[in-house]
Amino acid sequence: MTLRTSRELMAWQPPTGWRELSREQRHAYLERHGIQIPLKPADWEQMDHDLRMAYFAWHDRILSDTPEARAAQEREYRQRLGAWNVLMGWWILCLIAGLSIVWGTDAFGDGIGMRIGITLFTGVGYIVAIFIPMHIARPVPPRT
């Protein structure tokens, strides 16, 4: 089967169970059925940018979205999430240690207003400087 243009290629539907096939099994299936999926189709020069990006996404999904690749993405996500949790834990521990110095010692004498002020300043500073950026930088699970 000769598929030449991007529309012909992207109209081809893989068989049932394609997502469970390994990379080698996918290539063997395509070879057995005489299907060639080029990196750049025959109408590459006539395609606009959006269609080229859609073709690349389709190409990647057809050939590279294997169970092994999904498992590797999941492992990487778990590692990043674990590192993020450890870092977040250390920031919270530092906040608790700083506040225990303010409230647990007599470093400020009997100045309750000073302690409350430092606590509010520290809390707002941590939220703005640490917690919001860390929440934004939290790893995102891979798409399945």
PDB file of C-alpha atoms in Angstrom:
ATOM      1  CA  MET A   1       0.000   0.000   0.000  1.00  0.00           C
ATOM      2  CA  THR A   2       1.577   3.267  -1.080  1.00  0.00           C
ATOM      3  CA  LEU A   3       0.512   6.275   0.913  1.00  0.00           C
ATOM      4  CA  ARG A   4       2.144   9.406  -0.456  1.00  0.00           C
ATOM      5  CA  THR A   5       0.442  12.586   0.745  1.00  0.00           C
ATOM      6  CA  SER A   6      -0.030  13.700   4.301  1.00  0.00           C
ATOM      7  CA  ARG A   7      -3.820  13.402   4.018  1.00  0.00           C
ATOM      8  CA  GLU A   8      -3.566   9.794   2.833  1.00  0.00           C
ATOM      9  CA  LEU A   9      -1.073   8.971   5.571  1.00  0.00           C
ATOM     10  CA  MET A  10      -3.046  10.637   8.361  1.00  0.00           C
ATOM     11  CA  ALA A  11      -6.294   9.009   7.144  1.00  0.00           C
ATOM     12  CA  TRP A  12      -4.765   5.563   7.702  1.00  0.00           C
ATOM     13  CA  GLN A  13      -6.094   4.039  10.907  1.00  0.00           C
ATOM     14  CA  PRO A  14      -3.906   1.591  12.795  1.00  0.00           C
ATOM     15  CA  PRO A  15      -5.436  -1.782  13.654  1.00  0.00           C
ATOM     16  CA  THR A  16      -7.022  -2.605  16.991  1.00  0.00           C
ATOM     17  CA  GLY A  17      -4.391  -3.263  19.653  1.00  0.00           C
ATOM     18  CA  TRP A  18      -1.826  -0.927  18.063  1.00  0.00           C
ATOM     19  CA  ARG A  19      -1.142   0.854  21.363  1.00  0.00           C
ATOM     20  CA  GLU A  20      -0.002  -2.408  22.954  1.00  0.00           C
ATOM     21  CA  LEU A  21       2.505  -3.264  20.198  1.00  0.00           C
ATOM     22  CA  SER A  22       6.199  -2.637  20.752  1.00  0.00           C
ATOM     23  CA  ARG A  23       8.305  -0.610  18.340  1.00  0.00           C
ATOM     24  CA  GLU A  24       9.628  -3.735  16.612  1.00  0.00           C
ATOM     25  CA  GLN A  25       6.135  -5.229  16.270  1.00  0.00           C
ATOM     26  CA  ARG A  26       4.852  -1.986  14.751  1.00  0.00           C
ATOM     27  CA  HIS A  27       7.643  -1.836  12.194  1.00  0.00           C
ATOM     28  CA  ALA A  28       7.111  -5.520  11.357  1.00  0.00           C
ATOM     29  CA  TYR A  29       3.375  -4.920  10.818  1.00  0.00           C
ATOM     30  CA  LEU A  30       4.026  -1.936   8.565  1.00  0.00           C
ATOM     31  CA  GLU A  31       6.650  -3.847   6.590  1.00  0.00           C
ATOM     32  CA  ARG A  32       4.411  -6.918   6.258  1.00  0.00           C
ATOM     33  CA  HIS A  33       1.600  -4.773   4.827  1.00  0.00           C
ATOM     34  CA  GLY A  34       3.932  -2.677   2.657  1.00  0.00           C
ATOM     35  CA  ILE A  35       3.142   0.582   4.438  1.00  0.00           C
ATOM     36  CA  GLN A  36       5.869   3.185   4.532  1.00  0.00           C
ATOM     37  CA  ILE A  37       5.464   6.188   6.803  1.00  0.00           C
ATOM     38  CA  PRO A  38       8.033   8.814   5.777  1.00  0.00           C
ATOM     39  CA  LEU A  39       9.230  11.583   8.049  1.00  0.00           C
ATOM     40  CA  LYS A  40       8.290  14.074   5.329  1.00  0.00           C
ATOM     41  CA  PRO A  41       5.398  13.167   2.997  1.00  0.00           C
ATOM     42  CA  ALA A  42       5.338  13.980  -0.735  1.00  0.00           C
ATOM     43  CA  ASP A  43       3.286  17.165  -0.223  1.00  0.00           C
ATOM     44  CA  TRP A  44       5.589  18.544   2.498  1.00  0.00           C
ATOM     45  CA  GLU A  45       6.333  21.795   0.663  1.00  0.00           C
ATOM     46  CA  GLN A  46       2.620  22.594   0.190  1.00  0.00           C
ATOM     47  CA  MET A  47       1.761  22.020   3.859  1.00  0.00           C
ATOM     48  CA  ASP A  48       1.384  25.008   6.168  1.00  0.00           C
ATOM     49  CA  HIS A  49       3.006  25.086   9.608  1.00  0.00           C
ATOM     50  CA  ASP A  50      -0.033  23.839  11.537  1.00  0.00           C
ATOM     51  CA  LEU A  51      -0.502  20.877   9.213  1.00  0.00           C
ATOM     52  CA  ARG A  52       3.200  20.031   9.475  1.00  0.00           C
ATOM     53  CA  MET A  53       2.984  20.055  13.275  1.00  0.00           C
ATOM     54  CA  ALA A  54      -0.160  17.900  13.139  1.00  0.00           C
ATOM     55  CA  TYR A  55       1.655  15.465  10.847  1.00  0.00           C
ATOM     56  CA  PHE A  56       4.634  15.302  13.229  1.00  0.00           C
ATOM     57  CA  ALA A  57       2.283  14.625  16.168  1.00  0.00           C
ATOM     58  CA  TRP A  58       0.513  11.892  14.177  1.00  0.00           C
ATOM     59  CA  HIS A  59       3.861  10.396  13.080  1.00  0.00           C
ATOM     60  CA  ASP A  60       5.109  10.385  16.672  1.00  0.00           C
ATOM     61  CA  ARG A  61       1.873   8.834  17.957  1.00  0.00           C
ATOM     62  CA  ILE A  62       1.889   6.092  15.322  1.00  0.00           C
ATOM     63  CA  LEU A  63       5.549   5.083  15.616  1.00  0.00           C
ATOM     64  CA  SER A  64       6.794   6.175  19.045  1.00  0.00           C
ATOM     65  CA  ASP A  65       3.859   5.876  21.454  1.00  0.00           C
ATOM     66  CA  THR A  66       4.770   2.370  22.638  1.00  0.00           C
ATOM     67  CA  PRO A  67       4.165   0.725  26.027  1.00  0.00           C
ATOM     68  CA  GLU A  68       7.903   0.960  26.747  1.00  0.00           C
ATOM     69  CA  ALA A  69       7.957   4.694  26.000  1.00  0.00           C
ATOM     70  CA  ARG A  70       4.880   5.295  28.171  1.00  0.00           C
ATOM     71  CA  ALA A  71       6.459   3.317  31.039  1.00  0.00           C
ATOM     72  CA  ALA A  72       9.673   5.342  30.713  1.00  0.00           C
ATOM     73  CA  GLN A  73       7.688   8.598  30.811  1.00  0.00           C
ATOM     74  CA  GLU A  74       5.831   7.394  33.900  1.00  0.00           C
ATOM     75  CA  ARG A  75       9.113   6.471  35.645  1.00  0.00           C
ATOM     76  CA  GLU A  76      10.599   9.874  34.824  1.00  0.00           C
ATOM     77  CA  TYR A  77       7.477  11.606  36.131  1.00  0.00           C
ATOM     78  CA  ARG A  78       7.628   9.626  39.385  1.00  0.00           C
ATOM     79  CA  GLN A  79      11.305  10.560  39.851  1.00  0.00           C
ATOM     80  CA  ARG A  80      10.630  14.240  39.241  1.00  0.00           C
ATOM     81  CA  LEU A  81       7.607  14.218  41.530  1.00  0.00           C
ATOM     82  CA  GLY A  82       9.638  12.538  44.272  1.00  0.00           C
ATOM     83  CA  ALA A  83      12.392  15.152  43.947  1.00  0.00           C
ATOM     84  CA  TRP A  84       9.782  17.915  43.972  1.00  0.00           C
ATOM     85  CA  ASN A  85       8.208  16.481  47.153  1.00  0.00           C
ATOM     86  CA  VAL A  86      11.607  16.290  48.865  1.00  0.00           C
ATOM     87  CA  LEU A  87      12.445  19.883  47.941  1.00  0.00           C
ATOM     88  CA  MET A  88       9.040  21.100  49.078  1.00  0.00           C
ATOM     89  CA  GLY A  89       9.488  19.203  52.353  1.00  0.00           C
ATOM     90  CA  TRP A  90      12.832  20.900  52.951  1.00  0.00           C
ATOM     91  CA  TRP A  91      11.314  24.342  52.365  1.00  0.00           C
ATOM     92  CA  ILE A  92       8.530  23.616  54.848  1.00  0.00           C
ATOM     93  CA  LEU A  93      11.061  22.291  57.360  1.00  0.00           C
ATOM     94  CA  CYS A  94      13.117  25.501  56.998  1.00  0.00           C
ATOM     95  CA  LEU A  95       9.972  27.584  57.530  1.00  0.00           C
ATOM     96  CA  ILE A  96       9.100  25.642  60.656  1.00  0.00           C
ATOM     97  CA  ALA A  97      12.668  25.962  61.960  1.00  0.00           C
ATOM     98  CA  GLY A  98      12.670  29.723  61.349  1.00  0.00           C
ATOM     99  CA  LEU A  99       9.337  30.212  63.041  1.00  0.00           C
ATOM    100  CA  SER A 100      10.391  28.034  65.987  1.00  0.00           C
ATOM    101  CA  ILE A 101      13.369  30.355  66.495  1.00  0.00           C
ATOM    102  CA  VAL A 102      11.044  33.371  66.465  1.00  0.00           C
ATOM    103  CA  TRP A 103       8.455  31.858  68.799  1.00  0.00           C
ATOM    104  CA  GLY A 104      10.491  29.347  70.815  1.00  0.00           C
ATOM    105  CA  THR A 105      13.333  31.553  72.024  1.00  0.00           C
ATOM    106  CA  ASP A 106      13.626  34.859  73.812  1.00  0.00           C
ATOM    107  CA  ALA A 107      15.502  36.445  70.909  1.00  0.00           C
ATOM    108  CA  PHE A 108      12.900  39.219  70.703  1.00  0.00           C
ATOM    109  CA  GLY A 109      12.176  39.535  74.399  1.00  0.00           C
ATOM    110  CA  ASP A 110       8.506  40.036  75.187  1.00  0.00           C
ATOM    111  CA  GLY A 111       7.740  41.830  71.903  1.00  0.00           C
ATOM    112  CA  ILE A 112       4.677  39.903  70.731  1.00  0.00           C
ATOM    113  CA  GLY A 113       3.999  42.482  68.029  1.00  0.00           C
ATOM    114  CA  MET A 114       7.483  41.928  66.595  1.00  0.00           C
ATOM    115  CA  ARG A 115       6.965  38.161  66.581  1.00  0.00           C
ATOM    116  CA  ILE A 116       3.609  38.465  64.829  1.00  0.00           C
ATOM    117  CA  GLY A 117       5.112  40.885  62.295  1.00  0.00           C
ATOM    118  CA  ILE A 118       8.039  38.575  61.515  1.00  0.00           C
ATOM    119  CA  THR A 119       5.671  35.599  61.257  1.00  0.00           C
ATOM    120  CA  LEU A 120       3.403  37.425  58.785  1.00  0.00           C
ATOM    121  CA  PHE A 121       6.390  38.707  56.788  1.00  0.00           C
ATOM    122  CA  THR A 122       7.879  35.208  56.640  1.00  0.00           C
ATOM    123  CA  GLY A 123       4.559  33.610  55.699  1.00  0.00           C
ATOM    124  CA  VAL A 124       3.840  36.051  52.877  1.00  0.00           C
ATOM    125  CA  GLY A 125       7.467  35.882  51.691  1.00  0.00           C
ATOM    126  CA  TYR A 126       7.389  32.094  51.551  1.00  0.00           C
ATOM    127  CA  ILE A 127       4.094  32.061  49.703  1.00  0.00           C
ATOM    128  CA  VAL A 128       5.265  34.556  47.078  1.00  0.00           C
ATOM    129  CA  ALA A 129       8.891  33.409  46.740  1.00  0.00           C
ATOM    130  CA  ILE A 130       8.642  29.652  47.292  1.00  0.00           C
ATOM    131  CA  PHE A 131       5.196  28.071  47.326  1.00  0.00           C
ATOM    132  CA  ILE A 132       3.683  29.736  44.232  1.00  0.00           C
ATOM    133  CA  PRO A 133       6.746  29.080  42.000  1.00  0.00           C
ATOM    134  CA  MET A 134       7.066  25.552  43.367  1.00  0.00           C
ATOM    135  CA  HIS A 135       3.389  24.910  42.650  1.00  0.00           C
ATOM    136  CA  ILE A 136       3.848  26.167  39.096  1.00  0.00           C
ATOM    137  CA  ALA A 137       6.975  24.001  38.652  1.00  0.00           C
ATOM    138  CA  ARG A 138       5.291  20.830  39.929  1.00  0.00           C
ATOM    139  CA  PRO A 139       5.793  17.977  37.419  1.00  0.00           C
ATOM    140  CA  VAL A 140       2.849  17.199  35.164  1.00  0.00           C
ATOM    141  CA  PRO A 141       1.870  13.538  34.668  1.00  0.00           C
ATOM    142  CA  PRO A 142       2.406  12.188  31.155  1.00  0.00           C
ATOM    143  CA  ARG A 143      -0.550  11.877  28.798  1.00  0.00           C
ATOM    144  CA  THR A 144      -1.820   8.356  28.327  1.00  0.00           C
TER     145      THR A 144
END
